[in-house]
CSV table of N, CA, C and O in Angstrom, one decimal:
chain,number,residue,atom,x,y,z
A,1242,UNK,N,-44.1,-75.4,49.9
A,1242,UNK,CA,-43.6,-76.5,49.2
A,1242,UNK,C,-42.7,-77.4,50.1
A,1242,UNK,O,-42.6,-78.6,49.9
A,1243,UNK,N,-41.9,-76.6,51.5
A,1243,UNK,CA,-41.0,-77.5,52.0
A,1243,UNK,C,-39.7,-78.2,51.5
A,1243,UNK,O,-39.2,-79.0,52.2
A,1244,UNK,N,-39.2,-77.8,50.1
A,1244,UNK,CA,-38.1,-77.9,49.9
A,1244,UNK,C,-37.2,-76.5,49.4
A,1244,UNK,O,-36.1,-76.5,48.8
A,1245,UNK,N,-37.9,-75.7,49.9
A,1245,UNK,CA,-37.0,-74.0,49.7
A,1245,UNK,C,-37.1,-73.7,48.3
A,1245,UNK,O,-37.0,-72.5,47.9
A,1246,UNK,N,-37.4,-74.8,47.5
A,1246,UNK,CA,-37.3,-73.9,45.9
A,1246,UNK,C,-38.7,-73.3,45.6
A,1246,UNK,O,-39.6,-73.9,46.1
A,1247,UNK,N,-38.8,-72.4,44.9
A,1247,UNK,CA,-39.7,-72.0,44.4
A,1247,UNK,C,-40.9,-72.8,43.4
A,1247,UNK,O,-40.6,-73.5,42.5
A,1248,UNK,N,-42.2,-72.5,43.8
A,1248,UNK,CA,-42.8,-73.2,43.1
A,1248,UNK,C,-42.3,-73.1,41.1
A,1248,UNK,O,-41.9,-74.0,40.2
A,1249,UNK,N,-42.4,-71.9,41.2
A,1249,UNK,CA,-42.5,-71.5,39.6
A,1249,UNK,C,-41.8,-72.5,38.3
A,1249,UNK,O,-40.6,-72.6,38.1
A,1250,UNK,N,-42.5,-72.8,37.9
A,1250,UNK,CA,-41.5,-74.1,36.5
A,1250,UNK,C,-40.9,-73.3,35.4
A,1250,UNK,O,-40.6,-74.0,34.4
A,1251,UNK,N,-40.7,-71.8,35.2
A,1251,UNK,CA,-40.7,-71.4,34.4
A,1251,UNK,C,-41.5,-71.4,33.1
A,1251,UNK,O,-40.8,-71.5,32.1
A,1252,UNK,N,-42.6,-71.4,33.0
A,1252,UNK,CA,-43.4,-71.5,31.9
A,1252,UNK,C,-43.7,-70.4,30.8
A,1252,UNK,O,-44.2,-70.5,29.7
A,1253,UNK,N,-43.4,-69.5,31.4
A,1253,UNK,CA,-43.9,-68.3,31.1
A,1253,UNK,C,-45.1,-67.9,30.6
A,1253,UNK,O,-45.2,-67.1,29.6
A,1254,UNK,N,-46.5,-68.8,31.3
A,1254,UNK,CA,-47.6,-68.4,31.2
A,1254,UNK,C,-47.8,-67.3,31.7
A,1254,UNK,O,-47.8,-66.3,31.0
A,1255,UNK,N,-48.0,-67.3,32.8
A,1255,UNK,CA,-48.3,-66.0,33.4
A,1255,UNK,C,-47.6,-64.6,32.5
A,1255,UNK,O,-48.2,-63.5,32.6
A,1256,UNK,N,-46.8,-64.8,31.9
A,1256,UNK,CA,-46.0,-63.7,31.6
A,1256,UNK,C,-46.8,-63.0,30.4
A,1256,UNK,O,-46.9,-61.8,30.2
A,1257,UNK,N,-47.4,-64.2,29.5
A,1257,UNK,CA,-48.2,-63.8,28.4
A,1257,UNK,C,-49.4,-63.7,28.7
A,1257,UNK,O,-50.0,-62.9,27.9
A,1258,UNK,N,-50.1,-64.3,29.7
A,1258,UNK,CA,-51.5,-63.9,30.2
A,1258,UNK,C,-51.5,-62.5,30.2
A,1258,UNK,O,-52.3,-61.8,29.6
A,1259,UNK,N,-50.4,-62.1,31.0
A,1259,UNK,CA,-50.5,-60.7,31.5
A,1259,UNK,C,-51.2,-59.2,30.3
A,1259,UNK,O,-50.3,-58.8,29.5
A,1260,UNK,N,-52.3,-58.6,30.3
A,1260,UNK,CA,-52.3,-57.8,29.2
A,1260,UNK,C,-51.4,-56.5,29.4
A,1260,UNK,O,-51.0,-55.9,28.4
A,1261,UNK,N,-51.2,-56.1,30.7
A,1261,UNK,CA,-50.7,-55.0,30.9
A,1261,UNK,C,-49.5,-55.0,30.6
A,1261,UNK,O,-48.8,-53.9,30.4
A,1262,UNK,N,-48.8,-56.4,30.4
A,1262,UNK,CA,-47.0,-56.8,30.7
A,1262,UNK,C,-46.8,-56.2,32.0
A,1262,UNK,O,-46.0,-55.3,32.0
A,1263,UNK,N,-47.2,-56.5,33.2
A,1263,UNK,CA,-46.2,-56.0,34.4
A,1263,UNK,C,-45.3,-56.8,34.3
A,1263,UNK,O,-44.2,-56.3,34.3
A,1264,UNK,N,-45.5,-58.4,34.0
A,1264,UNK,CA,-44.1,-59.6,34.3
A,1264,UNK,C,-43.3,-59.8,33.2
A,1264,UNK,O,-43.5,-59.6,32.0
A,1265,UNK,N,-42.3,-60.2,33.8
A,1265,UNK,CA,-40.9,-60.3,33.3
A,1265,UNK,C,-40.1,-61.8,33.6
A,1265,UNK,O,-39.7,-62.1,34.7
A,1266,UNK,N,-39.9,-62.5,32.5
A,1266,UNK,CA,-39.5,-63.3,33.3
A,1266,UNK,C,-38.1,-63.4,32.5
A,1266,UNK,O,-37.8,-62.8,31.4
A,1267,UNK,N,-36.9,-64.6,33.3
A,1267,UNK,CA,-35.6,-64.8,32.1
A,1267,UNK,C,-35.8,-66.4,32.8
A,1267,UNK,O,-36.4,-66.7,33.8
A,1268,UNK,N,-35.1,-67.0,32.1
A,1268,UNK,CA,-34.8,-68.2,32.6
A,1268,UNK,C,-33.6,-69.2,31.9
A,1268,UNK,O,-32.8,-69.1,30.9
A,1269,UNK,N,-33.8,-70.1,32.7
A,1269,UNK,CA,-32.2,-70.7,32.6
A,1269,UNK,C,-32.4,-72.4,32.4
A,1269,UNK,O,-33.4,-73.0,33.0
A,1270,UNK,N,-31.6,-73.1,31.7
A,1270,UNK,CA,-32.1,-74.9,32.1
A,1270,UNK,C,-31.1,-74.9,33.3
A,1270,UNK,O,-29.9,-74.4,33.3
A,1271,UNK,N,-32.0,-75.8,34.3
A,1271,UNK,CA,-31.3,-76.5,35.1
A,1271,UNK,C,-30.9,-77.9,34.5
A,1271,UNK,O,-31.3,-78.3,33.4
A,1272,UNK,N,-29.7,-78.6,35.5
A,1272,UNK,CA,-29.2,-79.9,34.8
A,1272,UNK,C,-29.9,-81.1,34.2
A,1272,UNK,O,-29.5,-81.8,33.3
A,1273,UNK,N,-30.7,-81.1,34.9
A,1273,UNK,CA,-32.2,-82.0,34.4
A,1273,UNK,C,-33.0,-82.0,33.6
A,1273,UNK,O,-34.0,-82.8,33.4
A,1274,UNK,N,-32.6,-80.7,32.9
A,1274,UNK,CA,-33.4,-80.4,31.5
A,1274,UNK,C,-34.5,-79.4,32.1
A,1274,UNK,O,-35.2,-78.8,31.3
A,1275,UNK,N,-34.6,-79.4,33.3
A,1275,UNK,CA,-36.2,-78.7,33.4
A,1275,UNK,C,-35.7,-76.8,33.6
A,1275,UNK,O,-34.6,-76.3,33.4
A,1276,UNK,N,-36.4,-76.4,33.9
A,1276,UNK,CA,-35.8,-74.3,33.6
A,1276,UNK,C,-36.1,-74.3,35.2
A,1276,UNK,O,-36.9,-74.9,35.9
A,1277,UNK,N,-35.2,-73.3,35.3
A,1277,UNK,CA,-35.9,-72.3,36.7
A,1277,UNK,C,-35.6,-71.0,36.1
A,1277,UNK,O,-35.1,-70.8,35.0
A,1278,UNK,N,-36.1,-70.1,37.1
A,1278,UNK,CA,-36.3,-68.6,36.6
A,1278,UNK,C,-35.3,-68.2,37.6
A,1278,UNK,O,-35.0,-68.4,38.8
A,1279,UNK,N,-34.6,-67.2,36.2
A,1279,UNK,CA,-32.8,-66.5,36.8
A,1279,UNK,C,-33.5,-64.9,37.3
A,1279,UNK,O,-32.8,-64.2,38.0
A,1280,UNK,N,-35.0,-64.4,36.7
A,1280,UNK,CA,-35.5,-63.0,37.4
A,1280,UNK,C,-37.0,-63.3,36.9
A,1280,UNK,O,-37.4,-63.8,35.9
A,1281,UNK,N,-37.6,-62.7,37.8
A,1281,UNK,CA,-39.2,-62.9,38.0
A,1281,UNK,C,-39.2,-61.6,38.5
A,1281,UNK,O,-38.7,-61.4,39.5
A,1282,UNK,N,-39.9,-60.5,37.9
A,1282,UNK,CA,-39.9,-59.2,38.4
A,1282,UNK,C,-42.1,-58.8,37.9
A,1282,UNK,O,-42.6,-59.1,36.9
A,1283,UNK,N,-42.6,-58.3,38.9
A,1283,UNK,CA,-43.7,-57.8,38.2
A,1283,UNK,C,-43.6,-56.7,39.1
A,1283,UNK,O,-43.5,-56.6,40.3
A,1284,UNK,N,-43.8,-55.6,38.1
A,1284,UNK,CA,-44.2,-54.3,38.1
A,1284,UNK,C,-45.8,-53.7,38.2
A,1284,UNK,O,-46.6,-53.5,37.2
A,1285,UNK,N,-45.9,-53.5,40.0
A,1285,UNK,CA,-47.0,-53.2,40.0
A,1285,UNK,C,-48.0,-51.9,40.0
A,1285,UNK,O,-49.1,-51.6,40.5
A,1286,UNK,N,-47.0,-51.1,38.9
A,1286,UNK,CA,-47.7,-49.8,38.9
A,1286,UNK,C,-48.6,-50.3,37.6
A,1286,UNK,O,-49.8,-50.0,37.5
A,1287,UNK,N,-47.7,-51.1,36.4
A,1287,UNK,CA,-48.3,-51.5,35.8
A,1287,UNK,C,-49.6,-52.8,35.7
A,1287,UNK,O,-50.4,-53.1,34.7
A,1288,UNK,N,-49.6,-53.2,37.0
A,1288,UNK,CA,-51.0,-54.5,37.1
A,1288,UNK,C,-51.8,-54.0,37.3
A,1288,UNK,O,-51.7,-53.0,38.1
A,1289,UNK,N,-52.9,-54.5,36.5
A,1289,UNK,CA,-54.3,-54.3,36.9
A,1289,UNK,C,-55.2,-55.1,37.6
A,1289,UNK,O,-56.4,-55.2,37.6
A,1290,UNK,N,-54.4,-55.8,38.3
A,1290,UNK,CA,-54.7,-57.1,39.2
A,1290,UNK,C,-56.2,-58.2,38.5
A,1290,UNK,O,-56.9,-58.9,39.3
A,1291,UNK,N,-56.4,-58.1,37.6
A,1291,UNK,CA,-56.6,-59.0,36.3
A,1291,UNK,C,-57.4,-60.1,36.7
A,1291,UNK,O,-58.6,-60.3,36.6
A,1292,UNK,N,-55.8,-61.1,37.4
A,1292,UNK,CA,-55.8,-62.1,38.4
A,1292,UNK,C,-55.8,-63.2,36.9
A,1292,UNK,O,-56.2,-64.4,37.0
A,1293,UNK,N,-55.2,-62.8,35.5
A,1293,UNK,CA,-55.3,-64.1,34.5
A,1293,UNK,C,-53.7,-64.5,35.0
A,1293,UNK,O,-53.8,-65.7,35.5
A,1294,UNK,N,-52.7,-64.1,35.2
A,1294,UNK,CA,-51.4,-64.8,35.6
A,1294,UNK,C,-51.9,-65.7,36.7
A,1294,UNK,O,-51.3,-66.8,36.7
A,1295,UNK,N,-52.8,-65.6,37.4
A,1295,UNK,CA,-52.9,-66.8,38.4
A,1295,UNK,C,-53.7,-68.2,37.7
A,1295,UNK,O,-53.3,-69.4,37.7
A,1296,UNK,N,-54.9,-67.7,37.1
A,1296,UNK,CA,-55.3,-68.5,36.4
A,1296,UNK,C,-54.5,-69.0,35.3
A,1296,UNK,O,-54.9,-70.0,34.7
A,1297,UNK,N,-53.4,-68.4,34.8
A,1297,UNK,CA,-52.3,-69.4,33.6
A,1297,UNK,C,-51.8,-70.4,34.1
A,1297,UNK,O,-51.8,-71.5,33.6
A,1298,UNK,N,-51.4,-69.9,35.4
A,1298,UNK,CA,-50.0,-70.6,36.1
A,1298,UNK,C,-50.7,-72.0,36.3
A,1298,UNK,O,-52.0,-72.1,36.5
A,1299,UNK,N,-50.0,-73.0,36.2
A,1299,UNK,CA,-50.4,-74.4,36.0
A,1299,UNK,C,-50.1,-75.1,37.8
A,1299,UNK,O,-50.5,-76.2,38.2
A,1300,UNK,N,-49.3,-74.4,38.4
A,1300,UNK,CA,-48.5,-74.8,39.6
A,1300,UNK,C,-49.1,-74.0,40.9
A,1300,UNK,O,-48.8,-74.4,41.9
A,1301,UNK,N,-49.8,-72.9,40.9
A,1301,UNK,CA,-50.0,-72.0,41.9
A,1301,UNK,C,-48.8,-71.4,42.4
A,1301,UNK,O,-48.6,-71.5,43.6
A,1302,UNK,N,-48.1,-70.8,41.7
A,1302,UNK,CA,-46.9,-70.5,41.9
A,1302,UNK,C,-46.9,-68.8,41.7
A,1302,UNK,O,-46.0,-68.0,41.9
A,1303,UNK,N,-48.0,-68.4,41.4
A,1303,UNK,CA,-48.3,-67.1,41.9
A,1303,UNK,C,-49.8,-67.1,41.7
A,1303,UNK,O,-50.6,-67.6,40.9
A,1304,UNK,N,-49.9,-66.4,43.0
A,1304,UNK,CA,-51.6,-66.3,43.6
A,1304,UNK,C,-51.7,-64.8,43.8
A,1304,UNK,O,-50.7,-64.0,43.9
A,1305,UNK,N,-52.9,-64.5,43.9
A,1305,UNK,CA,-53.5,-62.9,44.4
A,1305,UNK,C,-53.2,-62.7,46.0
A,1305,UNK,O,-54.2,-63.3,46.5
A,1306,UNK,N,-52.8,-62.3,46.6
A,1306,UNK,CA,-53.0,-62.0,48.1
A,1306,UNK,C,-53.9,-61.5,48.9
A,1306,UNK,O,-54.9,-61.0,48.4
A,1307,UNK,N,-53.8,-61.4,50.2
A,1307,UNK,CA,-54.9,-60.7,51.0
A,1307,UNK,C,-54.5,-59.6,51.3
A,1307,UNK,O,-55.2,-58.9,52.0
A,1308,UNK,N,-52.7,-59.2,51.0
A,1308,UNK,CA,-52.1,-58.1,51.4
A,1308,UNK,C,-52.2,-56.9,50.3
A,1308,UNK,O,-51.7,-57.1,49.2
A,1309,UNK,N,-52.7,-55.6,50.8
A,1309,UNK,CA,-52.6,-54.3,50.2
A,1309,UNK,C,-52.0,-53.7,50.4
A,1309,UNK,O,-52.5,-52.7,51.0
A,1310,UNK,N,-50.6,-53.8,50.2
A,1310,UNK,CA,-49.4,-53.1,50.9
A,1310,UNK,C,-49.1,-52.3,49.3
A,1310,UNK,O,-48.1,-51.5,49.4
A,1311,UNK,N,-49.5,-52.3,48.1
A,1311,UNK,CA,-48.7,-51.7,47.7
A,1311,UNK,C,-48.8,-49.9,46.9
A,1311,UNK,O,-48.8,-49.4,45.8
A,1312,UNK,N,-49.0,-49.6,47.8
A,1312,UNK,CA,-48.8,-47.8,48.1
A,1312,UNK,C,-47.6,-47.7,48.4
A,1312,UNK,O,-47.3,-48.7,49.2
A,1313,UNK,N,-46.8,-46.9,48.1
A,1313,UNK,CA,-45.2,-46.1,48.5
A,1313,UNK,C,-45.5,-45.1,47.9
A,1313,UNK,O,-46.3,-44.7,47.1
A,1314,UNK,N,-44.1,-44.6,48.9
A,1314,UNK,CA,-43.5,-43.0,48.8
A,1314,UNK,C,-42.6,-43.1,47.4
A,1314,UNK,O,-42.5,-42.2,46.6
A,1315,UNK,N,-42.0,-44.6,47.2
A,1315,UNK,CA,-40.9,-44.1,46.0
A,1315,UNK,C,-41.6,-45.6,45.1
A,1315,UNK,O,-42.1,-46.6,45.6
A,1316,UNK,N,-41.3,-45.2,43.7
A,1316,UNK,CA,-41.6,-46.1,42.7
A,1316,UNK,C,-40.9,-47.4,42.6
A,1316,UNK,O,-41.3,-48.4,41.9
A,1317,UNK,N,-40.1,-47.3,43.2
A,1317,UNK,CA,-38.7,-48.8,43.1
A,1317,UNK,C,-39.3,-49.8,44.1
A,1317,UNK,O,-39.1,-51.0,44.2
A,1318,UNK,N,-40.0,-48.8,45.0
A,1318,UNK,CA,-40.7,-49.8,46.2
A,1318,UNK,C,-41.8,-51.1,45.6
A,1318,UNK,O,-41.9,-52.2,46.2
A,1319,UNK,N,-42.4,-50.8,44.3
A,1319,UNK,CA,-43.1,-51.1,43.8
A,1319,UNK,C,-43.5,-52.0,42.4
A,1319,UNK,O,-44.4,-52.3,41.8
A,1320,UNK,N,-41.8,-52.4,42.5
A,1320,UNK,CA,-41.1,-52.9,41.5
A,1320,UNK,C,-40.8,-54.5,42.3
A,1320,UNK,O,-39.8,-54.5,42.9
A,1321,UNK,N,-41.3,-55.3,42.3
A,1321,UNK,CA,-41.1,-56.5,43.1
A,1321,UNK,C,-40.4,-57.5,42.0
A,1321,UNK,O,-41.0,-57.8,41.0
A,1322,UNK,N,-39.0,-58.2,42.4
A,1322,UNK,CA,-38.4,-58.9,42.1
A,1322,UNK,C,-38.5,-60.4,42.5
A,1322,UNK,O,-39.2,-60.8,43.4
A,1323,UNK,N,-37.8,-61.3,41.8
A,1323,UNK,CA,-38.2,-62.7,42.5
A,1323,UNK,C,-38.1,-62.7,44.2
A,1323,UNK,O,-39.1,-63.1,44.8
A,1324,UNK,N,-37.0,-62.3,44.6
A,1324,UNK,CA,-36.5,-62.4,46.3
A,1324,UNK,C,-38.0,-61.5,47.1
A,1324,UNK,O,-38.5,-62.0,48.0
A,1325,UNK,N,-38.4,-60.2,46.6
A,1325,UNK,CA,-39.5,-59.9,47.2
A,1325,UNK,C,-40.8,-60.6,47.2
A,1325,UNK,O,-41.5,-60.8,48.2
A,1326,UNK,N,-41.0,-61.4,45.7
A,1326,UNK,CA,-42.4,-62.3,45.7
A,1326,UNK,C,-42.1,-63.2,46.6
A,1326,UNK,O,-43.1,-63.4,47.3
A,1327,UNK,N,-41.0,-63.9,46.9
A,1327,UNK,CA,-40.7,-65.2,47.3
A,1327,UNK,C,-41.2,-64.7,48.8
A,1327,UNK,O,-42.1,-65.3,49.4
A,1328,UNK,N,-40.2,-63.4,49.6
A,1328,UNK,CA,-40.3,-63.1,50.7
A,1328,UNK,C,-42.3,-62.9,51.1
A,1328,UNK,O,-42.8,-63.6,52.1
A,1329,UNK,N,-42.9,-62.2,50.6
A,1329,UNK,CA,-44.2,-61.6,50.5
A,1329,UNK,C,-45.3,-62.9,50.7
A,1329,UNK,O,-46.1,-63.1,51.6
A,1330,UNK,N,-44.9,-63.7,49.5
A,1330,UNK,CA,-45.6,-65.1,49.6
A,1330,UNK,C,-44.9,-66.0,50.9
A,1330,UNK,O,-45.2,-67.1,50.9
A,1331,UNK,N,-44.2,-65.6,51.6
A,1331,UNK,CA,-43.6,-66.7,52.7
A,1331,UNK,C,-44.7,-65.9,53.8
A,1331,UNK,O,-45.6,-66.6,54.4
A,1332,UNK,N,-44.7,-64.4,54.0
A,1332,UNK,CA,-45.6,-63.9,54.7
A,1332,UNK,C,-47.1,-64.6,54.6
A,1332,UNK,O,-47.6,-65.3,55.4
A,1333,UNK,N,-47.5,-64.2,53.7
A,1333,UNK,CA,-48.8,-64.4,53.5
A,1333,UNK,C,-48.9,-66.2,53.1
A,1333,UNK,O,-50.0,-66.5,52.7
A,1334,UNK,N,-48.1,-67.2,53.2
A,1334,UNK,CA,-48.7,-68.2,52.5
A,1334,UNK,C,-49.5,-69.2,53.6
A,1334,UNK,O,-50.0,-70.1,53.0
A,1335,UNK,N,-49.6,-69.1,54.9
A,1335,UNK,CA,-51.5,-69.4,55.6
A,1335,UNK,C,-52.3,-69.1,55.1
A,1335,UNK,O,-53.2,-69.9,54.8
A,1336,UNK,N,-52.5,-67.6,54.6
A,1336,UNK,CA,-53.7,-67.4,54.3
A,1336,UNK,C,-53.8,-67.8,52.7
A,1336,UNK,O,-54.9,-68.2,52.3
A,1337,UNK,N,-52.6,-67.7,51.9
A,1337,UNK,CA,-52.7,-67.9,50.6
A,1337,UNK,C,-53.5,-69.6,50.4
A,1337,UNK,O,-54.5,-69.7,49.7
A,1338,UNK,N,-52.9,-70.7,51.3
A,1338,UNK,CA,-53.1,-72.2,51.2
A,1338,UNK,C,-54.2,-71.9,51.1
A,1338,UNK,O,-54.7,-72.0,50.0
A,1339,UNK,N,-55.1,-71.4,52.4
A,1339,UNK,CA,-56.6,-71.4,52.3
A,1339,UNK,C,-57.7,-71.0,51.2
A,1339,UNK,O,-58.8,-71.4,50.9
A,1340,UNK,N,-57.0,-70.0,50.7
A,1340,UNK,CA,-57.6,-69.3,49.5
A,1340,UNK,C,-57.5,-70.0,48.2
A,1340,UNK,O,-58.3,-69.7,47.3
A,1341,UNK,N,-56.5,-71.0,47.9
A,1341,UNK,CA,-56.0,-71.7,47.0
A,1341,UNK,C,-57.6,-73.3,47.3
A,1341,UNK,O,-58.5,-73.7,46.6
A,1342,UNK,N,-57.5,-73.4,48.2
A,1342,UNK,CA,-58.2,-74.6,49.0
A,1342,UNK,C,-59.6,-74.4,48.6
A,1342,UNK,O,-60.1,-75.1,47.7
A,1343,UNK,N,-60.1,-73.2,49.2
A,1343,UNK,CA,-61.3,-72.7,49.3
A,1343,UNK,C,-61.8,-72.6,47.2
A,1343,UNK,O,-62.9,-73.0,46.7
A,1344,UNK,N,-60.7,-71.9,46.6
A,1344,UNK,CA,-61.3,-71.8,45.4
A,1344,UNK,C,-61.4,-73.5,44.7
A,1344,UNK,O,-62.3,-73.8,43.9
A,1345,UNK,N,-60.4,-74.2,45.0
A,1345,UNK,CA,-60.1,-75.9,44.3
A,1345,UNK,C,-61.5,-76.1,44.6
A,1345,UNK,O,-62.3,-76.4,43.7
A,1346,UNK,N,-61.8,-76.0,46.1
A,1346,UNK,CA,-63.1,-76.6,46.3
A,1346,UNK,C,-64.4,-76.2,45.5
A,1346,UNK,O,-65.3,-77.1,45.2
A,1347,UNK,N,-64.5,-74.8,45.2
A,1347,UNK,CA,-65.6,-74.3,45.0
A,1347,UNK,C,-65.3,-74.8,43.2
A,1347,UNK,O,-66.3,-75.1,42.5
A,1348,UNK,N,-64.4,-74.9,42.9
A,1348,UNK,CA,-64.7,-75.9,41.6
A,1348,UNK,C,-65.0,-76.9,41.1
A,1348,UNK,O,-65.2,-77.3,40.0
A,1349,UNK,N,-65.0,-77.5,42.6
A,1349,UNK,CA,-65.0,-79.3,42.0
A,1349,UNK,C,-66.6,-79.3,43.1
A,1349,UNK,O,-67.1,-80.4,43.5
A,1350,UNK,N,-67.2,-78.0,43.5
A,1350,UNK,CA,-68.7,-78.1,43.7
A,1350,UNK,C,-68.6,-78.8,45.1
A,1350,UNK,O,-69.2,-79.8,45.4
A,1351,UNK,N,-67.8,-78.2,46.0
A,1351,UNK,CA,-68.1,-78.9,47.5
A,1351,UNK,C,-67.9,-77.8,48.3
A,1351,UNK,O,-68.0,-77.8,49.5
């Protein structure tokens, strides 16, 4: 995005898409009337990677990755909060753009 904030509008689509409930969301109004999210947590012992939270989200503000990092030794590792998505998606978001690109395209048939 280039201005440090987070995509997410608070909508809490994703949150109800979800059938498993891994996400969590709380949120707060900013001064402008519009919300941001005060905790964004998804718990991925509980996802079944679905992939409907991506298709809710109206913003691309959470996408599927190309990263399979999530095996651990301890359960907490696996508990990803806003600051982990945010970090995780800074890693991966080259390849994310493209994949975001690549699907726009293949909808609009090019």
């Amino acid at each position: 995005m280039g201005t440090g904030e987070e995509r997410c509008i608070a909508c809490k689509l994703c949150q109800s898409a979800c059938p498993a409930r891994a996400i969590t969301i709380e949120t707060e109004p900013r001064p402008d009337n519009s919300r941001r999210t005060v905790r964004y947590d998804i718990d991925m012992t509980k996802c079944i990677y679905c992939g409907f939270c991506q298709e809710a989200c109206p913003v691309d503000a959470i996408v599927e990755g190309p990263n399979y990092e999530f095996s651990a030794y301890v359960h907490e590792d696996l508990l990803y909060d806003k600051y982990k998505l945010l970090e995780n998606g800074d890693r991966w978001e080259a390849q994310l753009a493209r994949n975001i690109q690549f699907i726009q395209a293949r909808k609009h048939g090019f």
